[in-house]
Amino acid sequence: MEKSLETEHPIKAYGYAAKDTSGTFSPLTFSRRATGDNDVRFKVLYCGICHSDLHYAKNEWLASTYPLIPGHEIVGVVTEVGSKVEKFKVGETVGVGCLVGSCRSCQNCSNNLEQHCPKMIMTYASTNFDGTLTYGGYSDHMVSDEHFVLHWPDNLPLDSGAPLLCAGITTYSPLRHYGLDKPGMKIGIVGLGGLGHVAVKFAKAFGAEVTVFSTTPEKKQEALEVLKADHFIVSKDVEQMKAATGTLDGILDTVSAPHPIAPFIDILKTAGKLVLVGVPEKPHELPAFPLILGRKIVGGTSIGGLRETQEMLVFCAMHGITSDVEVIPIDYVNTAMDRLLKSDVRYRFVIDVANSIKAPLQT
């Protein structure tokens, strides 16, 4: 007999799930596995809402299985550790990001690039090694292999720090990997949203001269006065874009809405780098001549491996970098998703899980 969500594992759990392509969330009772020898179990305190959560909830990427419990920007406190766990202890504050598993033996895993492992297991909407689905941080507790659990720096806030586990590493990693982290470099950030505002903070902390590109002129004051960017360009203003031709060492494009990238290639210096982390619905048109004649590069990255993500958290704690957030209770999540669709958030929603998910929930 097929086991139900409540009985497939021995430990009962409670969360909020999307149960069909409407993407509407409601309470769900399910179960999580027992704490294995190498596992860390923790009570979820906060979980950020990523735009990916909305895509998955509505099956817009055609990869969703229901019921679906999202959440991969998770901060919690350890409640139990397995007999072979060496890095964590009960009572410690920890984080879990986008990954909860990988093969641990391929070349990518050996090089601390678990995010590129062919057998990578995502924190939610993925199949675990035991064949069951993974469920994310919109839930009261989680369990993960200790390799995929992160130490949380003592002076890093829990609520505004949670989005760093996705938005943070998604922008930190490309700046580091592509060498756009050197003091004095001239760096552009395209888009001033959940990813872009954190990218500005990283670039400034690296010592860069930062230019923000946005289609929204009203974001100029925010970019210059609050985030301390050095320049602001309205990307749909042809004259402003033309005036910036050949001025930047690198550009990080965080925008997921369809937009032309050729104008940004023109703004790069010789041998400049345009790095994409946004995922528009339609493929970009890529002009060859500006790349060839200018020896320029267009690249991309997703997230980072576990070592780099831990490095990023430490860097954020040292430099006071957090996400700008609006903290909400779990029962506000449907309204939050509607607002997220309209870009009506500055800049990231974070669910106060510990104070708003209470067992038992009625399904």
Short mmCIF file of C-alpha atoms in Angstrom, two decimals, residues 2-363:
data_model
loop_
_atom_site.label_atom_id
_atom_site.label_comp_id
_atom_site.label_asym_id
_atom_site.label_seq_id
_atom_site.Cartn_x
_atom_site.Cartn_y
_atom_site.Cartn_z
CA GLU A 2 1.33 3.44 -0.95
CA LYS A 3 2.16 5.58 2.05
CA SER A 4 0.66 9.03 2.49
CA LEU A 5 2.66 12.22 2.92
CA GLU A 6 2.01 11.96 6.64
CA THR A 7 3.35 8.42 6.96
CA GLU A 8 6.10 8.01 4.35
CA HIS A 9 8.59 9.19 6.99
CA PRO A 10 8.43 8.77 10.78
CA ILE A 11 8.64 12.42 11.85
CA LYS A 12 5.48 14.50 11.43
CA ALA A 13 5.93 17.98 9.96
CA TYR A 14 3.75 20.98 9.18
CA GLY A 15 3.99 23.52 6.40
CA TYR A 16 2.29 25.53 3.70
CA ALA A 17 2.05 23.99 0.24
CA ALA A 18 0.88 24.79 -3.25
CA LYS A 19 -1.34 21.88 -4.27
CA ASP A 20 -1.97 22.67 -7.94
CA THR A 21 -0.97 25.09 -10.70
CA SER A 22 -3.08 27.88 -9.20
CA GLY A 23 -0.10 28.40 -6.90
CA THR A 24 -2.40 29.01 -3.93
CA PHE A 25 -0.86 28.01 -0.61
CA SER A 26 -2.65 26.27 2.23
CA PRO A 27 -1.61 24.29 5.34
CA LEU A 28 -0.29 20.76 4.90
CA THR A 29 0.65 18.01 7.32
CA PHE A 30 3.46 15.82 5.94
CA SER A 31 6.49 13.96 7.28
CA ARG A 32 10.26 14.11 7.29
CA ARG A 33 12.82 11.34 7.63
CA ALA A 34 14.35 10.31 10.92
CA THR A 35 17.67 11.91 11.79
CA GLY A 36 20.37 9.82 10.11
CA ASP A 37 23.94 9.39 11.29
CA ASN A 38 25.12 12.36 9.21
CA ASP A 39 21.98 14.48 9.50
CA VAL A 40 21.21 17.77 11.21
CA ARG A 41 17.60 18.44 12.22
CA PHE A 42 16.62 22.03 12.92
CA LYS A 43 13.61 24.14 13.76
CA VAL A 44 12.96 26.66 10.99
CA LEU A 45 12.99 30.25 12.24
CA TYR A 46 12.90 32.29 9.02
CA CYS A 47 12.56 31.51 5.34
CA GLY A 48 12.92 33.99 2.49
CA ILE A 49 10.59 34.01 -0.50
CA CYS A 50 12.49 33.72 -3.78
CA HIS A 51 10.95 34.47 -7.19
CA SER A 52 11.70 30.83 -8.01
CA ASP A 53 9.15 29.83 -5.37
CA LEU A 54 6.46 31.60 -7.39
CA HIS A 55 7.58 29.96 -10.65
CA TYR A 56 7.52 26.51 -9.05
CA ALA A 57 4.22 27.07 -7.27
CA LYS A 58 2.55 27.76 -10.62
CA ASN A 59 4.62 25.15 -12.52
CA GLU A 60 5.84 27.84 -14.90
CA TRP A 61 9.07 25.92 -15.45
CA LEU A 62 7.18 22.64 -16.02
CA ALA A 63 9.18 20.93 -13.27
CA SER A 64 6.77 20.97 -10.33
CA THR A 65 5.26 18.04 -8.47
CA TYR A 66 2.41 18.67 -6.04
CA PRO A 67 1.99 19.19 -3.20
CA LEU A 68 4.94 21.58 -3.32
CA ILE A 69 6.49 23.22 -0.26
CA PRO A 70 9.00 25.86 -1.41
CA GLY A 71 11.70 27.72 0.45
CA HIS A 72 15.48 27.64 0.00
CA GLU A 73 16.55 30.65 2.08
CA ILE A 74 16.25 28.99 5.46
CA VAL A 75 17.63 29.89 8.89
CA GLY A 76 16.98 27.77 11.95
CA VAL A 77 18.26 26.36 15.21
CA VAL A 78 19.59 22.81 15.57
CA THR A 79 17.39 20.45 17.61
CA GLU A 80 19.08 17.10 16.92
CA VAL A 81 22.26 15.77 15.27
CA GLY A 82 23.19 12.32 14.03
CA SER A 83 25.82 10.15 15.72
CA LYS A 84 28.48 10.94 13.10
CA VAL A 85 27.87 14.68 12.85
CA GLU A 86 31.02 16.60 13.75
CA LYS A 87 30.45 20.20 12.62
CA PHE A 88 27.20 21.10 14.42
CA LYS A 89 25.65 20.86 17.86
CA VAL A 90 22.19 21.26 19.34
CA GLY A 91 21.28 24.91 19.87
CA GLU A 92 23.48 26.25 17.08
CA THR A 93 22.02 28.63 14.49
CA VAL A 94 22.34 27.28 10.95
CA GLY A 95 21.30 27.96 7.39
CA VAL A 96 20.28 25.84 4.41
CA GLY A 97 20.20 27.25 0.89
CA CYS A 98 19.28 25.83 -2.49
CA LEU A 99 20.91 22.40 -2.14
CA VAL A 100 20.42 19.45 0.22
CA GLY A 101 22.28 16.74 -1.68
CA SER A 102 24.78 15.77 -4.39
CA CYS A 103 26.77 12.67 -5.29
CA ARG A 104 29.85 13.92 -3.37
CA SER A 105 32.14 11.98 -5.75
CA CYS A 106 32.07 13.60 -9.21
CA GLN A 107 34.62 16.17 -10.38
CA ASN A 108 32.31 19.08 -9.61
CA CYS A 109 31.67 17.87 -6.08
CA SER A 110 35.40 17.30 -5.58
CA ASN A 111 35.98 20.92 -6.62
CA ASN A 112 33.35 22.27 -4.19
CA LEU A 113 30.94 22.96 -7.06
CA GLU A 114 28.06 20.87 -5.79
CA GLN A 115 25.61 23.15 -7.63
CA HIS A 116 26.87 21.62 -10.90
CA CYS A 117 26.67 17.99 -9.81
CA PRO A 118 24.56 15.92 -12.26
CA LYS A 119 22.89 14.32 -9.23
CA MET A 120 22.29 17.58 -7.38
CA ILE A 121 19.28 17.50 -5.04
CA MET A 122 17.49 20.80 -4.61
CA THR A 123 15.99 21.82 -1.30
CA TYR A 124 12.49 21.48 -2.71
CA ALA A 125 10.77 20.09 -5.83
CA SER A 126 13.52 17.51 -6.20
CA THR A 127 13.81 13.76 -5.67
CA ASN A 128 15.87 12.61 -2.72
CA PHE A 129 18.13 9.56 -2.77
CA ASP A 130 15.35 7.52 -1.12
CA GLY A 131 12.95 8.38 -3.95
CA THR A 132 10.78 10.77 -1.94
CA LEU A 133 10.27 14.44 -2.74
CA THR A 134 12.15 17.22 -1.00
CA TYR A 135 10.17 19.90 0.82
CA GLY A 136 11.53 23.34 1.62
CA GLY A 137 11.50 25.91 4.36
CA TYR A 138 7.84 26.93 4.40
CA SER A 139 7.64 24.36 7.20
CA ASP A 140 8.20 24.00 10.92
CA HIS A 141 11.43 21.97 10.74
CA MET A 142 13.89 20.40 8.33
CA VAL A 143 16.55 17.69 8.23
CA SER A 144 19.63 17.72 6.01
CA ASP A 145 22.98 16.01 5.60
CA GLU A 146 25.48 18.13 7.55
CA HIS A 147 27.54 18.80 4.40
CA PHE A 148 24.72 21.00 3.11
CA VAL A 149 24.16 22.86 6.36
CA LEU A 150 25.90 26.19 6.92
CA HIS A 151 27.23 27.80 10.08
CA TRP A 152 25.46 31.09 10.77
CA PRO A 153 27.78 33.94 11.85
CA ASP A 154 26.91 35.29 15.30
CA ASN A 155 26.55 38.91 14.17
CA LEU A 156 24.51 38.25 11.01
CA PRO A 157 20.77 38.99 11.47
CA LEU A 158 18.53 35.98 10.95
CA ASP A 159 15.59 37.57 9.15
CA SER A 160 17.38 39.94 6.78
CA GLY A 161 20.23 37.46 6.39
CA ALA A 162 18.04 34.59 5.18
CA PRO A 163 17.78 35.78 1.53
CA LEU A 164 21.58 35.73 1.28
CA LEU A 165 21.29 31.94 0.95
CA CYS A 166 19.93 32.45 -2.58
CA ALA A 167 19.95 36.11 -3.62
CA GLY A 168 23.27 36.63 -1.86
CA ILE A 169 25.23 33.72 -3.27
CA THR A 170 23.65 34.23 -6.73
CA THR A 171 25.31 37.65 -6.93
CA TYR A 172 28.43 37.09 -4.81
CA SER A 173 29.56 34.05 -6.79
CA PRO A 174 29.69 35.66 -10.27
CA LEU A 175 31.48 38.74 -9.00
CA ARG A 176 34.13 36.50 -7.47
CA HIS A 177 34.35 33.90 -10.22
CA TYR A 178 34.69 36.40 -13.06
CA GLY A 179 37.22 38.54 -11.21
CA LEU A 180 34.89 41.50 -10.78
CA ASP A 181 35.78 41.82 -7.10
CA LYS A 182 38.90 44.01 -7.30
CA PRO A 183 39.05 47.46 -5.66
CA GLY A 184 38.77 50.29 -8.15
CA MET A 185 36.97 48.31 -10.83
CA LYS A 186 34.01 49.90 -12.57
CA ILE A 187 31.06 47.56 -12.25
CA GLY A 188 27.50 47.83 -13.51
CA ILE A 189 24.44 46.19 -11.92
CA VAL A 190 21.39 45.79 -14.17
CA GLY A 191 18.15 45.75 -12.21
CA LEU A 192 17.45 46.95 -8.68
CA GLY A 193 15.32 44.23 -7.19
CA GLY A 194 15.84 41.24 -4.90
CA LEU A 195 19.11 40.28 -6.57
CA GLY A 196 20.26 43.70 -7.76
CA HIS A 197 20.16 45.51 -4.44
CA VAL A 198 22.35 42.83 -2.82
CA ALA A 199 24.70 42.89 -5.82
CA VAL A 200 25.21 46.63 -5.32
CA LYS A 201 26.14 46.02 -1.68
CA PHE A 202 28.67 43.34 -2.63
CA ALA A 203 30.26 45.42 -5.37
CA LYS A 204 30.62 48.39 -3.04
CA ALA A 205 32.12 46.17 -0.33
CA PHE A 206 34.67 44.90 -2.88
CA GLY A 207 35.68 48.52 -3.47
CA ALA A 208 34.15 48.97 -6.92
CA GLU A 209 32.78 52.11 -8.52
CA VAL A 210 29.19 51.01 -9.10
CA THR A 211 26.69 52.03 -11.77
CA VAL A 212 23.08 50.91 -11.44
CA PHE A 213 20.98 50.42 -14.58
CA SER A 214 17.21 50.47 -14.25
CA THR A 215 14.19 51.14 -16.45
CA THR A 216 12.61 52.95 -13.50
CA PRO A 217 13.87 56.54 -13.01
CA GLU A 218 12.19 56.66 -9.59
CA LYS A 219 14.79 54.21 -8.26
CA LYS A 220 17.62 56.72 -8.68
CA GLN A 221 17.38 58.16 -5.18
CA GLU A 222 17.27 54.69 -3.64
CA ALA A 223 20.29 53.55 -5.65
CA LEU A 224 22.46 56.58 -4.93
CA GLU A 225 21.43 57.67 -1.44
CA VAL A 226 20.43 54.43 0.26
CA LEU A 227 22.54 51.77 -1.47
CA LYS A 228 25.42 54.22 -2.11
CA ALA A 229 25.88 53.40 -5.79
CA ASP A 230 28.07 55.93 -7.59
CA HIS A 231 26.03 56.36 -10.77
CA PHE A 232 22.52 55.67 -12.03
CA ILE A 233 21.51 55.21 -15.65
CA VAL A 234 17.99 54.81 -17.00
CA SER A 235 18.56 51.90 -19.34
CA LYS A 236 15.75 52.85 -21.72
CA ASP A 237 17.29 56.32 -22.21
CA VAL A 238 19.33 55.91 -25.40
CA GLU A 239 21.44 59.01 -24.81
CA GLN A 240 22.40 58.02 -21.27
CA MET A 241 23.36 54.53 -22.46
CA LYS A 242 25.37 55.87 -25.38
CA ALA A 243 27.28 58.24 -23.09
CA ALA A 244 28.44 55.26 -21.03
CA THR A 245 29.93 53.36 -24.00
CA GLY A 246 33.20 51.60 -23.18
CA THR A 247 33.33 52.60 -19.52
CA LEU A 248 32.79 49.45 -17.42
CA ASP A 249 35.01 46.49 -16.56
CA GLY A 250 32.06 44.22 -15.88
CA ILE A 251 28.29 44.13 -15.68
CA LEU A 252 26.09 41.80 -13.64
CA ASP A 253 22.64 41.49 -15.23
CA THR A 254 20.04 40.41 -12.66
CA VAL A 255 16.91 41.05 -14.74
CA SER A 256 14.56 38.19 -15.62
CA ALA A 257 12.17 40.23 -17.78
CA PRO A 258 12.88 40.22 -21.54
CA HIS A 259 15.35 42.97 -22.45
CA PRO A 260 18.12 43.60 -25.00
CA ILE A 261 21.66 42.89 -23.85
CA ALA A 262 23.50 44.40 -26.85
CA PRO A 263 23.49 47.91 -25.30
CA PHE A 264 25.22 46.54 -22.19
CA ILE A 265 27.87 44.80 -24.28
CA ASP A 266 28.62 48.18 -25.85
CA ILE A 267 29.10 49.72 -22.40
CA LEU A 268 31.87 47.25 -21.55
CA LYS A 269 35.51 48.18 -21.95
CA THR A 270 37.74 46.05 -24.13
CA ALA A 271 37.85 42.53 -22.59
CA GLY A 272 34.89 43.40 -20.39
CA LYS A 273 32.50 40.79 -19.02
CA LEU A 274 28.72 40.70 -19.02
CA VAL A 275 27.45 38.08 -16.56
CA LEU A 276 23.83 36.92 -16.61
CA VAL A 277 22.01 35.67 -13.51
CA GLY A 278 18.46 36.59 -14.54
CA VAL A 279 16.45 34.09 -16.61
CA PRO A 280 14.06 35.75 -19.11
CA GLU A 281 11.30 33.66 -20.66
CA LYS A 282 12.69 34.19 -24.17
CA PRO A 283 16.38 33.67 -25.10
CA HIS A 284 18.55 36.76 -25.48
CA GLU A 285 19.70 37.88 -28.91
CA LEU A 286 23.48 37.79 -28.82
CA PRO A 287 25.37 39.96 -31.34
CA ALA A 288 28.69 38.45 -32.38
CA PHE A 289 30.58 41.48 -33.72
CA PRO A 290 30.79 43.49 -30.47
CA LEU A 291 32.13 40.39 -28.69
CA ILE A 292 34.72 39.62 -31.36
CA LEU A 293 35.90 43.16 -31.97
CA GLY A 294 35.98 44.03 -28.27
CA ARG A 295 37.30 40.70 -26.97
CA LYS A 296 34.31 40.68 -24.65
CA ILE A 297 32.69 37.82 -22.76
CA VAL A 298 29.06 36.96 -21.97
CA GLY A 299 28.84 34.43 -19.15
CA GLY A 300 26.49 33.21 -16.48
CA THR A 301 26.29 31.49 -13.11
CA SER A 302 23.58 30.05 -10.91
CA ILE A 303 24.42 29.79 -7.21
CA GLY A 304 27.64 28.68 -5.49
CA GLY A 305 28.93 25.55 -3.83
CA LEU A 306 28.80 25.01 -0.08
CA ARG A 307 32.31 26.28 0.60
CA GLU A 308 31.70 29.50 -1.32
CA THR A 309 28.31 30.01 0.29
CA GLN A 310 29.87 29.73 3.75
CA GLU A 311 32.58 32.17 2.64
CA MET A 312 29.85 34.56 1.47
CA LEU A 313 28.04 34.46 4.83
CA VAL A 314 31.26 35.29 6.66
CA PHE A 315 31.94 38.15 4.21
CA CYS A 316 28.43 39.52 4.81
CA ALA A 317 28.88 39.38 8.57
CA MET A 318 32.21 41.22 8.28
CA HIS A 319 30.81 43.96 6.02
CA GLY A 320 27.30 44.30 7.45
CA ILE A 321 25.60 43.10 4.28
CA THR A 322 22.00 41.91 4.52
CA SER A 323 18.96 41.95 2.27
CA ASP A 324 16.32 44.64 2.66
CA VAL A 325 13.27 42.68 3.75
CA GLU A 326 9.63 42.76 4.75
CA VAL A 327 8.93 40.12 7.41
CA ILE A 328 5.53 38.42 7.12
CA PRO A 329 3.56 35.61 8.82
CA ILE A 330 2.99 32.42 6.83
CA ASP A 331 -0.73 33.11 6.37
CA TYR A 332 0.21 36.22 4.34
CA VAL A 333 2.10 34.13 1.78
CA ASN A 334 -0.61 34.21 -0.92
CA THR A 335 -0.82 37.99 -0.73
CA ALA A 336 2.98 38.15 -0.78
CA MET A 337 3.08 36.07 -3.96
CA ASP A 338 0.58 38.41 -5.62
CA ARG A 339 2.70 41.39 -4.63
CA LEU A 340 5.88 39.66 -5.76
CA LEU A 341 4.34 39.16 -9.20
CA LYS A 342 3.84 42.95 -9.34
CA SER A 343 7.35 43.67 -7.98
CA ASP A 344 5.62 45.27 -5.00
CA VAL A 345 8.26 44.49 -2.39
CA ARG A 346 11.42 46.22 -1.22
CA TYR A 347 13.19 43.97 -1.82
CA ARG A 348 12.53 40.53 -0.35
CA PHE A 349 9.76 38.90 1.68
CA VAL A 350 10.87 36.77 4.62
CA ILE A 351 8.46 34.47 6.45
CA ASP A 352 8.61 34.47 10.25
CA VAL A 353 8.12 30.71 10.30
CA ALA A 354 8.71 30.02 13.98
CA ASN A 355 6.03 32.46 15.12
CA SER A 356 3.42 31.66 12.48
CA ILE A 357 3.48 27.95 11.61
CA LYS A 358 1.87 26.13 14.49
CA ALA A 359 1.07 22.43 14.79
CA PRO A 360 -1.35 20.90 14.27
CA LEU A 361 -2.56 22.52 11.04
CA GLN A 362 -5.83 21.51 9.43
CA THR A 363 -5.46 20.22 5.86
#
